[in-house]
Short mmCIF file of C-alpha atoms in Angstrom, two decimals:
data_model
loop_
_atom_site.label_atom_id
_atom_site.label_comp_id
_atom_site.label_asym_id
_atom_site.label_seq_id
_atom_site.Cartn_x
_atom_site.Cartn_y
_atom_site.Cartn_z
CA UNK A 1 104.31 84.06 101.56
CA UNK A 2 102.86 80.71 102.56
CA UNK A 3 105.76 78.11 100.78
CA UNK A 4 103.41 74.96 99.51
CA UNK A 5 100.25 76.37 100.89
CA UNK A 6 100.29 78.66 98.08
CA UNK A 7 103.22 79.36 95.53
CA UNK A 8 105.72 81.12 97.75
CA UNK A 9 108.03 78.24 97.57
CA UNK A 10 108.33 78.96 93.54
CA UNK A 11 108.70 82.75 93.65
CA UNK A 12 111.46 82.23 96.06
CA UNK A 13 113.26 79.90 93.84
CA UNK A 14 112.86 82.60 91.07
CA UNK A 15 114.70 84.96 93.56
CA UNK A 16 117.34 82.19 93.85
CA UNK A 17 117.98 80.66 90.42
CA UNK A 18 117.77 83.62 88.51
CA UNK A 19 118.21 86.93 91.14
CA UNK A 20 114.33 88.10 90.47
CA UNK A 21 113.20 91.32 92.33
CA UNK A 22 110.24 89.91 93.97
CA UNK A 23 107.36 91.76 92.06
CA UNK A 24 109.48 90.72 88.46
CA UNK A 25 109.53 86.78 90.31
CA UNK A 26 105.72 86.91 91.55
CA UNK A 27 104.52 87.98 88.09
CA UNK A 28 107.00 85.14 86.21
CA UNK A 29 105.34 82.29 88.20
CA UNK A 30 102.02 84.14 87.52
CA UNK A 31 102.35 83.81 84.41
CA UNK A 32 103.89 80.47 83.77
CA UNK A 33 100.54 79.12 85.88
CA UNK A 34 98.14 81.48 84.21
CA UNK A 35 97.14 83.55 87.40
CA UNK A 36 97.01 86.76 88.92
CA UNK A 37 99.54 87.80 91.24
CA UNK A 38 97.72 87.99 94.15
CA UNK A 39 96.26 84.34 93.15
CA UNK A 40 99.88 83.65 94.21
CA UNK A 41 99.02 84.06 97.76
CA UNK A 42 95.23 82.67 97.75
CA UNK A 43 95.83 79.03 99.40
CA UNK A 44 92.34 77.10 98.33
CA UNK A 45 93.32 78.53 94.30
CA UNK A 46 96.95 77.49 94.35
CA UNK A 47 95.98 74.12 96.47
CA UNK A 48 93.47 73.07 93.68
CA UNK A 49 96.59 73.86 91.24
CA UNK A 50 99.08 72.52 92.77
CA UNK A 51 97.31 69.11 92.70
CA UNK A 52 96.11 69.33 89.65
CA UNK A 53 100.31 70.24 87.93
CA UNK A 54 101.54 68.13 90.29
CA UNK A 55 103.69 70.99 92.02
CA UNK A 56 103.53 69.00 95.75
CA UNK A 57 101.22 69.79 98.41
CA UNK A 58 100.83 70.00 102.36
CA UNK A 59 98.44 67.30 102.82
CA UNK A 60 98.93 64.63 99.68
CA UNK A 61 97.09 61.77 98.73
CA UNK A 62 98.58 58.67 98.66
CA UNK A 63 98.65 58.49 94.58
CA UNK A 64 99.65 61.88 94.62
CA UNK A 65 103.10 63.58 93.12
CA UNK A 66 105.32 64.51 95.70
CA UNK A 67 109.02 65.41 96.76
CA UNK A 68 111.57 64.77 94.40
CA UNK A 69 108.75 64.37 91.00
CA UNK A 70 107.20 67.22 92.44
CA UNK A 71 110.18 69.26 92.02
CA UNK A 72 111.22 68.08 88.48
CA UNK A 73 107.38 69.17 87.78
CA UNK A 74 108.43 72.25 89.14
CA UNK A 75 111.98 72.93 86.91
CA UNK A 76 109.80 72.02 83.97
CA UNK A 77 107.38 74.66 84.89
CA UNK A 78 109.49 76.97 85.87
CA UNK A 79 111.62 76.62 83.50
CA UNK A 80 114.42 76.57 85.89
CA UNK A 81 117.29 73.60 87.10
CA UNK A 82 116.74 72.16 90.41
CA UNK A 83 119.87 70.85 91.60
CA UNK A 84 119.03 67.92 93.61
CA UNK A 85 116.57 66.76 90.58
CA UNK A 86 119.40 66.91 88.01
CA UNK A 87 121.30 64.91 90.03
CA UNK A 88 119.17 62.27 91.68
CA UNK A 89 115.85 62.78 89.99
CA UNK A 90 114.45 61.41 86.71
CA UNK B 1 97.05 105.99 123.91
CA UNK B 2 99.02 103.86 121.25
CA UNK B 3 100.79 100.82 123.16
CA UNK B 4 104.28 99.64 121.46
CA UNK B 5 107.61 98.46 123.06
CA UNK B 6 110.74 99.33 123.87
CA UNK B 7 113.93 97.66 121.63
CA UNK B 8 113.89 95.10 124.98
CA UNK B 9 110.34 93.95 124.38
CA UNK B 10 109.27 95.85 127.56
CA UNK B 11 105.42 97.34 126.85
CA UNK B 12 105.40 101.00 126.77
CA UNK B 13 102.60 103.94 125.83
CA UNK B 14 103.00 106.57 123.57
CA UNK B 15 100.97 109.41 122.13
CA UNK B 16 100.75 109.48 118.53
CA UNK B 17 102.93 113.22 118.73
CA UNK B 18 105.54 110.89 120.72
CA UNK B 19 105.93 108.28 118.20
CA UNK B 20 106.01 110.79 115.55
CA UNK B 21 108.80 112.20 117.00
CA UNK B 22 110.69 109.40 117.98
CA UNK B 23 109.97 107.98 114.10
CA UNK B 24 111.59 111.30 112.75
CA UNK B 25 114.63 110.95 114.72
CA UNK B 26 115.11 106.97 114.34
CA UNK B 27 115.12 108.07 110.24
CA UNK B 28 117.85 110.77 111.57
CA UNK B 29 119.52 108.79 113.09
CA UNK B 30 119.96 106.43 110.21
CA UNK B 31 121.00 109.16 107.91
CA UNK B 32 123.02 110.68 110.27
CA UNK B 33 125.17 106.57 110.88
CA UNK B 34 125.03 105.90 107.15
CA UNK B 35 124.72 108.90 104.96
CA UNK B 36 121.74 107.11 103.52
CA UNK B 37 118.37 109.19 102.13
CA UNK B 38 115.87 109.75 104.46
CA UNK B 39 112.32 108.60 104.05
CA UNK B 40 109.59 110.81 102.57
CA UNK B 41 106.91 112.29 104.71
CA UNK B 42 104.74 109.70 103.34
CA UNK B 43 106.42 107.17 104.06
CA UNK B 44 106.89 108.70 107.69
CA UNK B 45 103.59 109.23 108.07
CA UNK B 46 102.28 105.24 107.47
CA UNK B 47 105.05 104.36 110.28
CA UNK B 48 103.31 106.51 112.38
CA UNK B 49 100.14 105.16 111.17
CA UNK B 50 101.06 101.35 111.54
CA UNK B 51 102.00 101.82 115.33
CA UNK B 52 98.76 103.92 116.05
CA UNK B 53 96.76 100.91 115.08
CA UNK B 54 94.69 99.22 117.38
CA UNK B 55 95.18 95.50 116.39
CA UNK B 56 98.15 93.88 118.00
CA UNK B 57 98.50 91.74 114.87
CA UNK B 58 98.44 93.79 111.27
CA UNK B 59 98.96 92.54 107.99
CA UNK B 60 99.59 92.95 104.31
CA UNK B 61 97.31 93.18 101.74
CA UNK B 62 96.56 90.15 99.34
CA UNK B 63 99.06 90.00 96.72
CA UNK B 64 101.88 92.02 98.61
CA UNK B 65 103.71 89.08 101.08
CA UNK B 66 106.75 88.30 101.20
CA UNK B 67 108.65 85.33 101.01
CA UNK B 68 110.94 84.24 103.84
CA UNK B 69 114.66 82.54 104.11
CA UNK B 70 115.93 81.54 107.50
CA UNK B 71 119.17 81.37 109.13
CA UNK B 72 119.67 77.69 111.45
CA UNK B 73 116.85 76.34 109.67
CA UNK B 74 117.25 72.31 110.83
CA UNK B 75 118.48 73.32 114.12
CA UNK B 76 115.87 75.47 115.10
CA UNK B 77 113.41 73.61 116.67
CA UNK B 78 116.36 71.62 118.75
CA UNK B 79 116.74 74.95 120.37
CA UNK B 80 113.08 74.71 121.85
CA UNK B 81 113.71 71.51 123.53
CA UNK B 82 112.19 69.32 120.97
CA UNK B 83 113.75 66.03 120.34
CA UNK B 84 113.70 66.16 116.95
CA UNK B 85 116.38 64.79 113.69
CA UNK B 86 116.91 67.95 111.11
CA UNK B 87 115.35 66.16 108.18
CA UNK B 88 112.00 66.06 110.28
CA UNK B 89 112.76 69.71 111.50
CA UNK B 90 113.52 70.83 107.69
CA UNK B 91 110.00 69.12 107.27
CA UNK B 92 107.69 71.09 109.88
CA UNK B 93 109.35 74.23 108.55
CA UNK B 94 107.67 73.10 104.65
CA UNK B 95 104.47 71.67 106.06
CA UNK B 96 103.53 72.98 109.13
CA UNK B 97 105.13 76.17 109.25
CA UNK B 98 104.48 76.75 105.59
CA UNK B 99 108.00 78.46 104.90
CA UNK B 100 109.08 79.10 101.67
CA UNK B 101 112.47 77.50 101.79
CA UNK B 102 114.37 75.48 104.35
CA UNK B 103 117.91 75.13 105.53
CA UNK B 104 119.99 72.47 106.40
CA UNK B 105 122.91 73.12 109.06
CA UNK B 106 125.23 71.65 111.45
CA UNK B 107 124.46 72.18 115.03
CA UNK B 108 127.74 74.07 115.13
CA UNK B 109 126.39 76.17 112.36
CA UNK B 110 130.03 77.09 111.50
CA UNK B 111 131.82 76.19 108.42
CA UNK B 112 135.18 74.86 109.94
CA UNK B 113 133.64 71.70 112.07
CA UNK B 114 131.46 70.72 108.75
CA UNK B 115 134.71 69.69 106.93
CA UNK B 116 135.60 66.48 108.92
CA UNK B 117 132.38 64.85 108.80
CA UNK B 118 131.19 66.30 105.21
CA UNK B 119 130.90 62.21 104.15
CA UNK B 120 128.34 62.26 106.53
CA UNK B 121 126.90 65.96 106.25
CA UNK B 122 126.15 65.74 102.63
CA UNK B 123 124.01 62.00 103.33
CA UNK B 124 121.51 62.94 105.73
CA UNK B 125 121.29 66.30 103.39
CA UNK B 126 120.41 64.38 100.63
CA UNK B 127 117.99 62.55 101.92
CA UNK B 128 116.34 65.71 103.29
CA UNK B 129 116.25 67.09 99.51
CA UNK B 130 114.64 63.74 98.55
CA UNK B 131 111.43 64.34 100.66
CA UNK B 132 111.07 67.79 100.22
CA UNK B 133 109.69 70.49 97.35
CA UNK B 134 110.39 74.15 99.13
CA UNK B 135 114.06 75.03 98.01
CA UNK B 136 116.58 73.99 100.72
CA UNK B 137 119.96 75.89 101.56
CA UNK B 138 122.65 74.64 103.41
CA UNK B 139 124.08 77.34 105.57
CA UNK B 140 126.97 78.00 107.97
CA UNK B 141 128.88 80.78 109.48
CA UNK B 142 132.16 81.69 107.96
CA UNK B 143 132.94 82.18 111.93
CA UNK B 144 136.72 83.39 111.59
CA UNK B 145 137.07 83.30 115.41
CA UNK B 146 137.10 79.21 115.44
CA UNK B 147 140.50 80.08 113.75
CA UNK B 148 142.23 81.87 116.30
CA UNK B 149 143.46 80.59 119.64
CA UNK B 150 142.69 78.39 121.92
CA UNK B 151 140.60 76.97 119.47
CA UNK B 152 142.39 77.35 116.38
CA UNK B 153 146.15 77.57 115.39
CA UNK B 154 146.25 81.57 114.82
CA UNK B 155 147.45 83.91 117.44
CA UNK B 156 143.95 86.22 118.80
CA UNK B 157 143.97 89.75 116.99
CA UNK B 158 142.57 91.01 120.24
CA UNK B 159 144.61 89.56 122.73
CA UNK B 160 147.99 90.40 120.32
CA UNK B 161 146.69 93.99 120.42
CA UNK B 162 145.52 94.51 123.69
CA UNK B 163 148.48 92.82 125.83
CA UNK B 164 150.96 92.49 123.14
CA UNK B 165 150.36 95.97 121.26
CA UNK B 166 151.58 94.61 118.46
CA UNK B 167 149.01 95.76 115.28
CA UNK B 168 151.31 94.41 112.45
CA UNK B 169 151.26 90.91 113.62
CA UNK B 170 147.43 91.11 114.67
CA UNK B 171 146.57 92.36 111.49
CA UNK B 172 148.68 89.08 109.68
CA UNK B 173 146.88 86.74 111.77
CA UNK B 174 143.56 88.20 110.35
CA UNK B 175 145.15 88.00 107.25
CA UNK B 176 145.70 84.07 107.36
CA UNK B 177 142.67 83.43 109.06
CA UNK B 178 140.87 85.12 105.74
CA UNK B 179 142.16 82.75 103.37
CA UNK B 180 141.68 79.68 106.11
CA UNK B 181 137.97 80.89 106.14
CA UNK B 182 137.67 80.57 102.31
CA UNK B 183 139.34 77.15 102.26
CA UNK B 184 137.02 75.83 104.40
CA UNK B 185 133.95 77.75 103.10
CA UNK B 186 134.82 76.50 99.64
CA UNK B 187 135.56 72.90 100.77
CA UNK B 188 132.12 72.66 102.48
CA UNK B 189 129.85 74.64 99.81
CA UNK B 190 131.42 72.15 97.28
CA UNK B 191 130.56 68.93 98.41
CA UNK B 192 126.88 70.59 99.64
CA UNK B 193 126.10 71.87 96.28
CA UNK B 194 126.91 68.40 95.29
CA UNK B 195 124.54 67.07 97.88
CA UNK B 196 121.78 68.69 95.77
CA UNK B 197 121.78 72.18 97.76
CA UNK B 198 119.68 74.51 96.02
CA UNK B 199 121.73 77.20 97.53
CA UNK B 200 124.58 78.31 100.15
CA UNK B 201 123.62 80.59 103.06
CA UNK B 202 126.45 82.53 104.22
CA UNK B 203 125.40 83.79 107.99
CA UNK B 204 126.28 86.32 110.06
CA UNK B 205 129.33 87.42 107.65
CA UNK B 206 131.10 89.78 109.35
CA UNK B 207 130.80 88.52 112.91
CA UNK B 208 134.38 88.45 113.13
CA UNK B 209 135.15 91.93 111.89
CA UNK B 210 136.22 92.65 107.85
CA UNK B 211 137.92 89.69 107.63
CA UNK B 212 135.29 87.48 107.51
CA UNK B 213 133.08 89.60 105.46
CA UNK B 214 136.55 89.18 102.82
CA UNK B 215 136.40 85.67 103.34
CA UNK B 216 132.54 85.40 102.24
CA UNK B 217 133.31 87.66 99.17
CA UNK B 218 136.14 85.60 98.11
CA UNK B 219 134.54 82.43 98.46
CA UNK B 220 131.29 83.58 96.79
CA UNK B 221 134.15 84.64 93.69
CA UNK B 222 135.65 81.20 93.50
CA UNK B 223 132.06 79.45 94.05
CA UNK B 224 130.57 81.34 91.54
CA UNK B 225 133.95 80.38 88.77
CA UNK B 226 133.33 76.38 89.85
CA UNK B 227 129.40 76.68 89.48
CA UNK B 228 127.96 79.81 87.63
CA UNK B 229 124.18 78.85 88.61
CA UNK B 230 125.16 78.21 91.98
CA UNK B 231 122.86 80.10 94.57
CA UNK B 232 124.70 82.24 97.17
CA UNK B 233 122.49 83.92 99.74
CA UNK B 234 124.74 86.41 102.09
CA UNK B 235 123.21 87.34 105.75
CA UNK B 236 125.26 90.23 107.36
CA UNK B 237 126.03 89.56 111.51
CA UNK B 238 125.50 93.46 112.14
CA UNK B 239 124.76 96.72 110.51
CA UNK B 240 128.45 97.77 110.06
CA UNK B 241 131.11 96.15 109.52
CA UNK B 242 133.57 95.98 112.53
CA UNK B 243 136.84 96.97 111.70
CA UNK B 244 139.04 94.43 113.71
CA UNK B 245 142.00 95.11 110.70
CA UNK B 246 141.18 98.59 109.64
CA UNK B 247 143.02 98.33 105.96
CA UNK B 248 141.55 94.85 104.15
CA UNK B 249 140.36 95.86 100.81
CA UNK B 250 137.93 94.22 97.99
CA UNK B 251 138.16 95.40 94.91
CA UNK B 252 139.87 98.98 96.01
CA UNK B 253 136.77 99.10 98.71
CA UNK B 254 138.26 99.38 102.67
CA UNK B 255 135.49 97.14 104.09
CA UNK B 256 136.06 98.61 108.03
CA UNK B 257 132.27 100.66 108.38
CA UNK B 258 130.39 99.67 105.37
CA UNK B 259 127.13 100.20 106.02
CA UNK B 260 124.27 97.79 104.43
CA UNK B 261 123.79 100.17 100.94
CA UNK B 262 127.38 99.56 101.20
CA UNK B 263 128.19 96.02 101.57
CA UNK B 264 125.31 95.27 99.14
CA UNK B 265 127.88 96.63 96.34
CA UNK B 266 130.41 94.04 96.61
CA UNK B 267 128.65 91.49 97.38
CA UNK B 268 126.96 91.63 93.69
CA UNK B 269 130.20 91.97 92.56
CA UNK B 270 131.23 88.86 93.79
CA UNK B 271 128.18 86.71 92.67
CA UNK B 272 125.97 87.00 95.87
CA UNK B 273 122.51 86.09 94.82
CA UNK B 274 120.27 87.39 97.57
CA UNK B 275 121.57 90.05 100.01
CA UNK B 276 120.86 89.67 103.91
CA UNK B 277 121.13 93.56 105.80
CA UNK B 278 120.72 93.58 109.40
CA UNK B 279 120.25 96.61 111.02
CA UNK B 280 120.62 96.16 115.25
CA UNK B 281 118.33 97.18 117.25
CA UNK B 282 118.81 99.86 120.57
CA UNK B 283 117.16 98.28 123.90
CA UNK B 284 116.63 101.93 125.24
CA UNK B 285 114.87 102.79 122.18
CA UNK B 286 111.11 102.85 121.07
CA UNK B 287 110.16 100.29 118.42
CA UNK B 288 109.21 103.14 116.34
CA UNK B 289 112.50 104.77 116.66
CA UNK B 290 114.34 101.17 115.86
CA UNK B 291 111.84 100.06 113.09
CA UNK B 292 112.41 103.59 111.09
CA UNK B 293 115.98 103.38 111.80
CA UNK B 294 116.13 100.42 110.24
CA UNK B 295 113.22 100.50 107.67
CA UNK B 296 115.53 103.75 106.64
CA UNK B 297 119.01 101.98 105.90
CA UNK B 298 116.74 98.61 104.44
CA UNK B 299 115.16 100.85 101.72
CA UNK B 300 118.78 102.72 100.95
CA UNK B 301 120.14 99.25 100.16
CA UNK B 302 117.51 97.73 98.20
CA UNK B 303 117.87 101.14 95.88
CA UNK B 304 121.54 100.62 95.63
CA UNK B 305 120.88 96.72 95.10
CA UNK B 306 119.72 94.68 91.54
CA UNK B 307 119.71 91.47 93.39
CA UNK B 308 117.11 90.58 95.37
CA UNK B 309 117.35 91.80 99.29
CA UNK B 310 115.95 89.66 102.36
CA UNK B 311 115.95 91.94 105.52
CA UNK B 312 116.96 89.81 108.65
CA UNK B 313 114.11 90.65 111.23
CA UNK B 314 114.04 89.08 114.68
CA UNK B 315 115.47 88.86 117.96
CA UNK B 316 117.32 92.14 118.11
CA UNK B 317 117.79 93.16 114.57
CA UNK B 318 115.41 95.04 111.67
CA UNK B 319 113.65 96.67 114.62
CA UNK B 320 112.06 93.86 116.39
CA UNK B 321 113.00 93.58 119.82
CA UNK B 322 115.91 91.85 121.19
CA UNK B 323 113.90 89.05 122.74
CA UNK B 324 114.21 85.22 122.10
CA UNK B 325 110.67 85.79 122.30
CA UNK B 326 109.22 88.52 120.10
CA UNK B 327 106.10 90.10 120.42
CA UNK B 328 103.76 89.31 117.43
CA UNK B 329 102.65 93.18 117.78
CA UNK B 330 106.27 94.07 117.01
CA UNK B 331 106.98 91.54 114.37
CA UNK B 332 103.73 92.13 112.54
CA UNK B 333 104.36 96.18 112.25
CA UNK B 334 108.15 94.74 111.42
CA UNK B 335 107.16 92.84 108.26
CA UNK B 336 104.37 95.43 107.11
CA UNK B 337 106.84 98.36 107.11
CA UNK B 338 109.65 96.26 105.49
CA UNK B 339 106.98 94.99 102.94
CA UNK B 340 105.27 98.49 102.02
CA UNK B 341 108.02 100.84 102.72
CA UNK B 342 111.28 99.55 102.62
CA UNK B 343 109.86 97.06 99.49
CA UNK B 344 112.07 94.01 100.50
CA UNK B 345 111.98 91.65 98.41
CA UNK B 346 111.57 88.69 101.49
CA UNK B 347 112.62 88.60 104.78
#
């Protein structure tokens, strides 16, 4: 679906934290960032978001959220635990 | 004339009337194997469709991707040559090749040799998870032959039966090996999901016949008791599952010749999160014939599934060809059917 280039990497953990069908995961994360579905898969719109929620992108800047704070930004969107940021994260 | 392949990768032409035909028997064929529905003539009609087009690469329409798990993640790209560490491998696979999740493994890619040097296993996987965002898995192979001689303790099932003809003690060395196999895959899955894993890939389950398909079940039970939110994804080694014991059972279920539809059953009754079919492909077979063969049994088991399913596509299974180098024409047509007509939920 594209992972970090667009929001693939958050359907999937949908699929994996909760056992979402993929159209039940797509819309979920669709909704939680106030998009269409097929937004999901547009990399310049999810880009611009993921910057701006501080999800993690390909290509950060330096001040930028990334790796592990990008993932507890992600939990909290989500709604969902991430593993590795319960245990080592903030 | 349409140009496709063979199952080998070898370019062939057919007319659209020939890979008609050999679509409507690779769906036969499937029902025929598994019992399993066959596919509508509409559906029948856009396989035909997808290998009459032109382009050799096709694609979805915006909105209808999938998303992708892998099997060897961090030890691909060792396999090409490239002198690379796995953290940096896991890496390229979230930033260059834009996956949606990574996996950590041992170059072994077997549970057993993981447990002596888990100390230093779960480290370097931690430190992968700390510069990362896609979710990572940490997979292995429950790989029930490392048990058996020379290289493990148990007596071969195969050389006991072929030289020895001796079924009952064959069948008792499976029967050790199976709880062996969970020990191990327990042992390691433990002190991964403690690592931070965001799930366990079980691979090629099955590989070793029924007994390691019980193995995977029973692990995925006692995982699931220890950590109810763990994530268990379950990749099948073949389309069947061999029957090396012929009478191991899972919940009343003989497990010898399950087919996918099948084996999706108990693995959601175990706790499996995400489901793995493989359906192998024929060499002297069309790709149209393999890809509706296997787009057939893929869309059976997603209908007998509520958990999500990820086909396994590549290299001689889901219908692309068996080539460590696959034609994009092939895997293209591959991920469109299994997107639009089987309605996998990733790959």
């Amino acid at each position: 679906m594209g992972g970090m280039r667009t929001a693939g990497d958050l359907v999937l953990r949908m699929q994996m934290t909760r056992a979402m069908r993929l159209d039940e995961a797509k819309k979920y994360v669709a909704d939680k960032l106030g998009v269409t579905v097929e937004d999901l898969s547009d990399n310049i719109k999810m880009d611009k978001i993921r910057r701006k929620r501080g999800l993690g992108r390909i290509r950060p800047a330096v001040n930028e959220v990334t790796d592990l704070q990008a993932k507890a930004n992600i939990a909290e969107l989500l709604d969902i635990k991430i593993n590795s940021v319960e245990k080592f994260g903030f | 004339m349409p140009k496709t392949r063979m199952g080998s990768g070898k370019a062939i032409e057919m007319s659209r009337a020939e890979i008609k035909a050999d679509i409507e028997k690779g769906v036969e064929a499937a029902v025929e194997n598994g019992g399993v529905e066959p596919l509508s003539r509409t559906e029948i009609d856009r396989l035909v469709e997808l290998h009459c087009l032109p382009a050799r690469f096709i694609g979805l329409e915006r909105g209808k991707e999938l998303v992708t798990s892998f099997d060897g993640g961090s030890i691909k790209l060792k396999r090409l040559n490239i002198s690379i560490g796995r953290i940096a491998d896991a890496q390229i696979f979230e930033r260059v090749l834009c996956a949606d999740s990574a996996e950590f493994a041992h170059v072994d890619y077997s549970f057993k040799p993981v447990k002596p040097i888990i100390d230093s296993e779960q480290i370097e996987f931690k430190q992968a998870l700390q510069v990362t965002v896609a979710p990572m898995f940490y997979g292995a192979m429950p790989n029930l032959s490392l048990y058996y001689e020379p290289v493990g303790s148990e007596p071969n099932p195969s050389t006991v039966m072929m030289e020895e003809g001796d079924i009952g003690k064959a069948r008792r060395a499976i029967e050790r090996t199976v709880e062996m196999g969970v020990k191990d895959m327990v042992f390691v899955s433990r002190k991964m999901h403690e690592a931070g894993a965001d799930g366990i890939n079980f691979d090629t389950v099955g590989s070793a016949g029924e007994g390691d398909f019980l193995a995977s079940l029973k692990a995925t039970e006692r995982l699931k008791e220890m950590y109810p939110d763990i994530c268990i994804e379950m990749g099948m080694a073949s389309e069947f599952v061999l029957g090396m014991h012929g009478d191991m059972e899972y919940k009343g279920v003989n497990l010898a010749g399950l087919y996918p539809h099948e084996q999706v059953k108990l693995a959601e009754e175990a706790g499996v999160t995400i489901f793995g079919p493989v359906v192998n492909v024929e060499v002297n077979k069309s790709c149209p014939w393999n890809l509706a063969r296997a787009v057939t049994f893929y869309k059976a088991c997603r209908e007998a599934s509520s958990i999500p399913i990820h086909a396994n596509v590549g290299m001689g299974v889901g219908g692309v060809p068996m080539s460590e180098v696959p034609p994009i024409d092939a895997t293209t047509r591959t991920s469109v059917a299994m997107a639009e007509i089987a309605r996998m939920d990733g790959l």
